XYZ file of C-alpha atoms in Angstrom:
408
model
C -64.054 -40.686 134.942
C -60.766 -38.965 135.700
C -59.037 -42.365 135.804
C -60.497 -43.307 132.412
C -59.449 -39.946 131.036
C -55.880 -40.492 132.393
C -55.707 -43.972 130.918
C -57.012 -42.692 127.562
C -54.384 -39.933 127.528
C -51.615 -42.406 128.324
C -52.850 -44.690 125.528
C -52.824 -41.823 123.058
C -49.317 -40.814 124.208
C -48.131 -44.454 123.862
C -49.651 -44.707 120.359
C -47.981 -41.462 119.350
C -44.651 -42.689 120.773
C -45.108 -45.975 118.938
C -45.739 -44.180 115.646
C -42.668 -42.014 116.240
C -40.475 -44.997 117.024
C -41.720 -46.852 113.907
C -40.879 -43.837 111.723
C -37.464 -43.589 113.351
C -36.865 -47.299 112.845
C -37.984 -47.119 109.192
C -35.663 -44.137 108.636
C -32.754 -46.059 110.177
C -33.542 -49.080 108.011
C -33.683 -46.867 104.900
C -30.373 -45.245 105.802
C -28.797 -48.636 106.526
C -30.197 -50.000 103.245
C -28.695 -47.089 101.332
C -25.368 -47.509 103.085
C -25.376 -51.253 102.387
C -26.209 -50.523 98.740
C -23.159 -48.262 98.354
C -21.037 -50.700 100.382
C -22.037 -53.649 98.209
C -21.527 -51.658 94.995
C -18.070 -50.574 96.141
C -17.116 -54.149 97.073
C -18.293 -55.487 93.679
C -16.413 -52.823 91.711
C -13.223 -53.227 93.738
C -13.419 -56.973 93.453
C -13.549 -56.713 89.681
C -10.589 -54.305 89.671
C -8.608 -56.518 92.024
C -9.288 -59.565 89.840
C -8.040 -57.676 86.757
C -4.935 -56.575 88.678
C -4.248 -60.198 89.748
C -4.415 -61.461 86.149
C -2.322 -58.521 84.844
C 0.278 -58.881 87.655
C 0.535 -62.621 86.982
C 1.267 -61.930 83.329
C 3.606 -59.067 84.188
C 5.782 -61.134 86.510
C 5.995 -63.976 84.018
C 6.835 -61.595 81.166
C 9.544 -59.959 83.251
C 11.167 -63.259 84.237
C 10.769 -65.020 80.903
C 10.985 -62.371 78.180
C 12.448 -59.113 79.437
C 15.206 -59.991 81.930
C 18.173 -61.267 79.920
C 19.443 -63.718 82.570
C 16.059 -65.316 82.776
C 15.678 -65.304 78.988
C 18.840 -67.430 78.891
C 16.968 -70.163 80.823
C 14.027 -69.878 78.450
C 16.207 -70.271 75.343
C 17.958 -73.210 76.982
C 14.664 -74.896 77.791
C 13.458 -74.534 74.197
C 16.541 -76.017 72.523
C 16.580 -78.951 74.942
C 13.313 -80.210 73.474
C 14.009 -83.081 70.972
C 11.140 -82.067 68.691
C 12.585 -78.551 68.443
C 16.008 -79.938 67.537
C 14.408 -82.167 64.866
C 12.344 -79.262 63.487
C 15.393 -77.031 63.111
C 17.288 -79.816 61.317
C 14.300 -80.583 59.051
C 13.750 -76.926 58.234
C 17.452 -76.439 57.432
C 17.410 -79.527 55.163
C 14.268 -78.316 53.389
C 15.833 -74.875 52.899
C 18.958 -76.407 51.329
C 17.148 -78.657 48.901
C 14.596 -75.991 47.962
C 17.525 -74.054 46.504
C 19.513 -76.968 45.160
C 17.760 -79.381 42.765
C 19.913 -82.433 43.531
C 18.095 -84.739 41.170
C 18.475 -82.353 38.231
C 22.202 -81.892 38.934
C 22.700 -85.657 39.024
C 20.803 -86.172 35.792
C 22.907 -83.501 34.109
C 26.249 -84.930 35.293
C 25.730 -88.683 35.519
C 26.492 -90.917 32.531
C 23.342 -91.772 30.551
C 23.507 -95.407 31.606
C 23.028 -94.577 35.328
C 20.757 -91.547 35.063
C 17.832 -93.735 36.086
C 19.326 -93.879 39.572
C 19.300 -90.088 39.964
C 16.017 -89.934 42.020
C 17.224 -92.636 44.380
C 20.622 -91.064 44.888
C 19.033 -87.613 45.357
C 16.765 -89.028 48.050
C 19.681 -90.689 49.796
C 21.683 -87.470 49.744
C 18.736 -85.571 51.293
C 18.259 -88.301 53.955
C 21.983 -88.306 54.789
C 22.043 -84.472 55.035
C 18.997 -84.484 57.315
C 20.587 -87.187 59.524
C 23.753 -85.161 59.945
C 21.736 -81.970 60.562
C 19.831 -83.714 63.371
C 23.111 -84.858 64.921
C 24.355 -81.303 64.804
C 21.236 -79.765 66.370
C 21.340 -82.388 69.165
C 24.997 -81.640 69.992
C 25.960 -79.600 73.042
C 28.012 -77.233 70.850
C 24.932 -76.338 68.788
C 22.822 -75.840 71.934
C 25.477 -73.466 73.406
C 25.586 -71.545 70.123
C 21.799 -71.382 69.920
C 21.492 -70.020 73.443
C 24.365 -67.511 72.917
C 22.939 -66.171 69.646
C 19.452 -65.863 71.090
C 20.590 -64.148 74.270
C 22.668 -61.634 72.302
C 19.767 -60.962 69.904
C 17.428 -60.589 72.894
C 19.794 -58.159 74.596
C 20.030 -55.994 71.449
C 16.244 -56.115 71.081
C 15.570 -54.985 74.651
C 18.247 -52.297 74.357
C 16.644 -51.041 71.152
C 13.271 -50.844 72.900
C 14.801 -49.077 75.920
C 16.629 -46.528 73.679
C 13.719 -45.925 71.314
C 12.024 -42.566 71.123
C 8.914 -41.098 69.523
C 5.720 -42.860 68.504
C 7.191 -46.142 67.219
C 7.858 -44.996 63.645
C 11.462 -45.930 62.663
C 13.131 -44.270 59.657
C 16.476 -44.721 57.930
C 18.088 -41.929 59.980
C 17.240 -43.846 63.204
C 18.774 -47.019 61.807
C 21.845 -45.135 60.564
C 22.373 -43.475 63.942
C 22.140 -46.799 65.736
C 24.654 -48.433 63.336
C 27.192 -45.613 63.522
C 27.149 -45.722 67.360
C 28.891 -49.092 67.073
C 31.659 -47.533 65.005
C 32.858 -45.328 67.869
C 36.569 -45.825 68.442
C 37.099 -47.460 65.030
C 38.583 -46.047 61.815
C 35.056 -45.479 60.550
C 33.978 -43.380 63.511
C 33.956 -40.286 61.242
C 30.654 -41.585 59.825
C 28.966 -40.515 63.081
C 29.252 -36.914 61.970
C 27.846 -37.608 58.511
C 24.196 -36.645 58.113
C 21.965 -38.411 55.629
C 19.976 -36.276 53.142
C 16.520 -35.510 54.552
C 14.754 -37.105 51.614
C 16.542 -40.392 52.344
C 16.732 -40.253 56.168
C 13.008 -39.617 56.491
C 12.033 -42.827 54.685
C 10.097 -44.981 57.139
C 11.265 -48.576 57.427
C 9.132 -49.703 60.392
C 5.863 -48.695 61.955
C 5.590 -50.132 65.455
C 2.807 -48.411 67.423
C 3.364 -50.867 70.295
C 6.952 -49.600 70.794
C 6.190 -46.707 73.213
C 4.169 -49.005 75.451
C 6.906 -51.693 75.367
C 9.496 -49.032 76.218
C 7.478 -47.852 79.193
C 7.142 -51.407 80.509
C 10.866 -52.190 80.056
C 12.026 -49.017 81.768
C 9.491 -49.078 84.619
C 9.295 -52.829 85.106
C 10.258 -52.904 88.824
C 7.911 -49.984 89.599
C 5.030 -51.652 87.766
C 5.475 -54.865 89.620
C 5.596 -53.036 93.014
C 2.461 -51.016 92.155
C 0.544 -54.066 90.932
C 1.210 -56.046 94.122
C 0.558 -52.980 96.334
C -2.771 -52.235 94.668
C -3.828 -55.879 94.877
C -3.066 -56.025 98.601
C -4.587 -52.597 99.418
C -7.822 -53.284 97.463
C -8.185 -56.752 98.995
C -7.735 -55.369 102.469
C -10.232 -52.531 101.717
C -12.832 -55.027 100.446
C -12.532 -57.084 103.618
C -12.641 -53.928 105.776
C -15.820 -52.615 104.088
C -17.688 -55.910 104.426
C -19.927 -56.513 107.440
C -19.089 -60.224 107.202
C -15.296 -60.180 106.849
C -14.687 -63.862 107.153
C -17.258 -64.622 104.451
C -15.883 -62.002 102.104
C -12.354 -63.339 102.644
C -13.614 -66.821 101.757
C -15.443 -65.498 98.645
C -12.398 -63.527 97.527
C -10.207 -66.616 97.922
C -12.680 -68.605 95.747
C -12.836 -65.742 93.225
C -9.056 -65.526 92.915
C -8.740 -69.318 92.633
C -11.359 -69.375 89.853
C -9.501 -66.641 88.008
C -6.267 -68.670 88.144
C -8.150 -71.773 86.990
C -9.620 -69.791 84.065
C -6.107 -68.593 83.239
C -4.802 -72.156 83.071
C -7.715 -73.143 80.808
C -7.001 -70.127 78.584
C -3.354 -71.229 78.255
C -4.445 -74.641 77.005
C -6.961 -73.167 74.558
C -4.380 -70.682 73.242
C -1.886 -73.510 72.737
C -4.408 -75.543 70.747
C -5.196 -72.505 68.528
C -1.500 -71.706 67.937
C -0.548 -75.278 67.119
C -3.511 -75.818 64.791
C -2.254 -72.987 62.565
C 1.188 -74.546 62.110
C 2.370 -76.961 59.452
C 1.634 -80.491 60.809
C 5.291 -81.318 60.274
C 6.317 -78.794 62.929
C 3.322 -79.027 65.306
C 5.117 -81.171 67.859
C 8.061 -78.773 67.938
C 5.750 -75.780 68.392
C 3.888 -77.597 71.175
C 7.130 -78.338 73.054
C 8.496 -74.829 72.554
C 5.187 -73.322 73.733
C 5.301 -75.520 76.778
C 8.905 -74.562 77.562
C 8.093 -70.871 77.384
C 4.869 -71.163 79.377
C 5.924 -73.687 82.018
C 7.037 -70.947 84.448
C 3.759 -69.099 83.950
C 1.716 -72.300 84.521
C 3.667 -73.147 87.712
C 3.322 -69.514 88.923
C -0.456 -69.598 88.235
C -0.845 -72.932 90.026
C 1.056 -71.543 93.033
C -1.282 -68.520 93.193
C -4.275 -70.855 92.908
C -2.981 -72.949 95.830
C -2.335 -69.861 97.915
C -5.883 -68.651 97.234
C -7.265 -72.032 98.315
C -5.241 -71.869 101.529
C -6.996 -68.584 102.321
C -10.356 -70.246 101.544
C -9.607 -73.164 103.822
C -8.520 -70.900 106.693
C -11.602 -68.698 106.300
C -13.884 -71.729 106.197
C -12.302 -73.510 109.170
C -12.663 -70.462 111.476
C -16.357 -70.152 110.473
C -19.462 -71.344 112.411
C -20.303 -74.242 110.075
C -20.955 -77.680 111.521
C -18.208 -79.477 109.610
C -15.780 -76.634 110.182
C -16.575 -76.826 113.863
C -15.862 -80.570 113.870
C -12.554 -80.040 112.179
C -11.668 -77.264 114.601
C -12.602 -79.557 117.477
C -10.391 -82.308 116.112
C -7.473 -79.952 115.702
C -8.152 -78.437 119.077
C -8.100 -81.878 120.690
C -4.887 -82.764 118.927
C -3.095 -79.442 119.584
C -4.569 -78.416 122.903
C -4.587 -81.784 124.665
C -1.625 -83.508 123.123
C 0.972 -81.176 121.562
C 0.052 -78.157 123.721
C 0.165 -80.192 126.878
C 3.469 -81.811 125.930
C 5.087 -78.387 125.345
C 3.521 -76.186 127.988
C 2.283 -78.668 130.559
C -0.930 -78.423 132.524
C -0.364 -74.910 133.855
C -0.943 -72.048 131.397
C 1.366 -69.070 131.338
C 1.036 -65.451 130.314
C 2.109 -66.210 126.734
C -0.407 -69.056 126.153
C -3.218 -67.038 127.743
C -2.396 -64.058 125.529
C -2.299 -66.208 122.364
C -5.551 -67.867 123.397
C -7.211 -64.483 123.898
C -6.201 -63.130 120.490
C -6.028 -66.439 118.597
C -8.366 -65.492 115.746
C -6.829 -62.060 115.252
C -3.315 -63.509 115.220
C -4.263 -66.050 112.568
C -5.792 -63.333 110.325
C -2.711 -61.198 110.971
C -0.585 -64.090 109.660
C -2.651 -64.189 106.482
C -2.243 -60.404 106.074
C 1.510 -60.623 106.617
C 1.720 -63.385 103.992
C 0.144 -61.132 101.382
C 2.228 -58.095 102.382
C 5.346 -60.304 102.016
C 4.624 -60.387 98.292
C 5.820 -56.792 98.217
C 9.218 -57.766 99.659
C 10.108 -61.169 98.291
C 10.686 -62.094 94.662
C 7.398 -63.520 93.413
C 8.503 -66.874 92.069
C 6.870 -70.265 92.139
C 9.243 -71.545 94.821
C 8.749 -68.483 97.010
C 4.958 -68.706 96.758
C 5.052 -72.354 97.773
C 7.360 -71.549 100.684
C 5.079 -68.634 101.689
C 1.983 -70.868 101.691
C 3.817 -73.504 103.754
C 5.036 -70.856 106.210
C 1.481 -69.489 106.555
C 0.127 -72.961 107.395
C 2.990 -73.489 109.894
C 2.395 -70.126 111.647
C -1.348 -70.824 111.970
C -0.515 -74.270 113.421
C 1.918 -72.710 115.932
C -0.757 -70.207 117.017
C -3.235 -73.065 117.461
C -0.726 -75.088 119.472
C 0.243 -72.125 121.697
C -3.300 -71.006 122.469
C -4.432 -71.702 126.035
C -7.514 -73.870 126.434
C -10.666 -71.863 127.075
């Protein structure tokens, strides 16, 4: 009886312990579920922010190199005027402008003898054709191209300077224009005009309302800082997302796919925008607009493609180091090539401290190389060529690590 009582007591104690452990396990699961919920929410929000930063930074770098920086704008203006359709459009527009103001046929009819007035329409057409031919020869000449670029660069420089020197909320009045004009008279015989004040009822007349001007001024003045902040935030948020995830390789792969899709969507948007812009232009000038649009956006397209390729490199690296069957086969093939052939040819059969150390930390070293590649974006100039070189260097470093790693 005592034995039965003892067994019964032990069973009750075990049941009570089992209930307690189940409650504890459920509490841990609940806490873990809540933590995972916050973690996932944070990753989703930060991924959206990082994607927006990537798109904004891509536009910012292109705008800086193509529109704001004068030396780069020189290349843009040069690329536009080199397009044959643009040269033809300028000549055609100049010809149209001339003959819209001068009625050649009417002048001929008024001045030709009555016997040959019937030829006035033909002669007028020939004059217009000859004028257009000469205009096209002029716009295709190197002298015209140099003048075009020079005029555009000077106008661009004055425009950027005006934005940089602007003040207020974007409203420009006659006093502002007068002050800007008289600044150029300094040192001349008309410099006394700088001290002349316009009457308030005249000077206060508003000639331009540009609400975008304060924002443009902020971008022009703080361009370098904005670029640095954009790249820094992108790298920090990307690293934070990977750190927060319980499956870091998978999240790195997903982020790479996400960034690549954003760049693909950007390229599609560029094509759609071009179609919309061109469709609203006179058919006579559509080819010129298409070529000019392409000349301006070519650097942006190349930059976007480079970022897309860099994102795909990250995807490939994250996939190859994963546990998948095909990834494992590829790793095995590379391992056979590097470890047995190249590794053996360089280091021989006997491993040394270096190869053993690389082999021990191989995965960490490869991910460190990826991290260094992204951090390098803070240091180097983010151009298409540099991004391509960076991607090539990343692949080379990963290959070197693979070759150097001792066989396990």
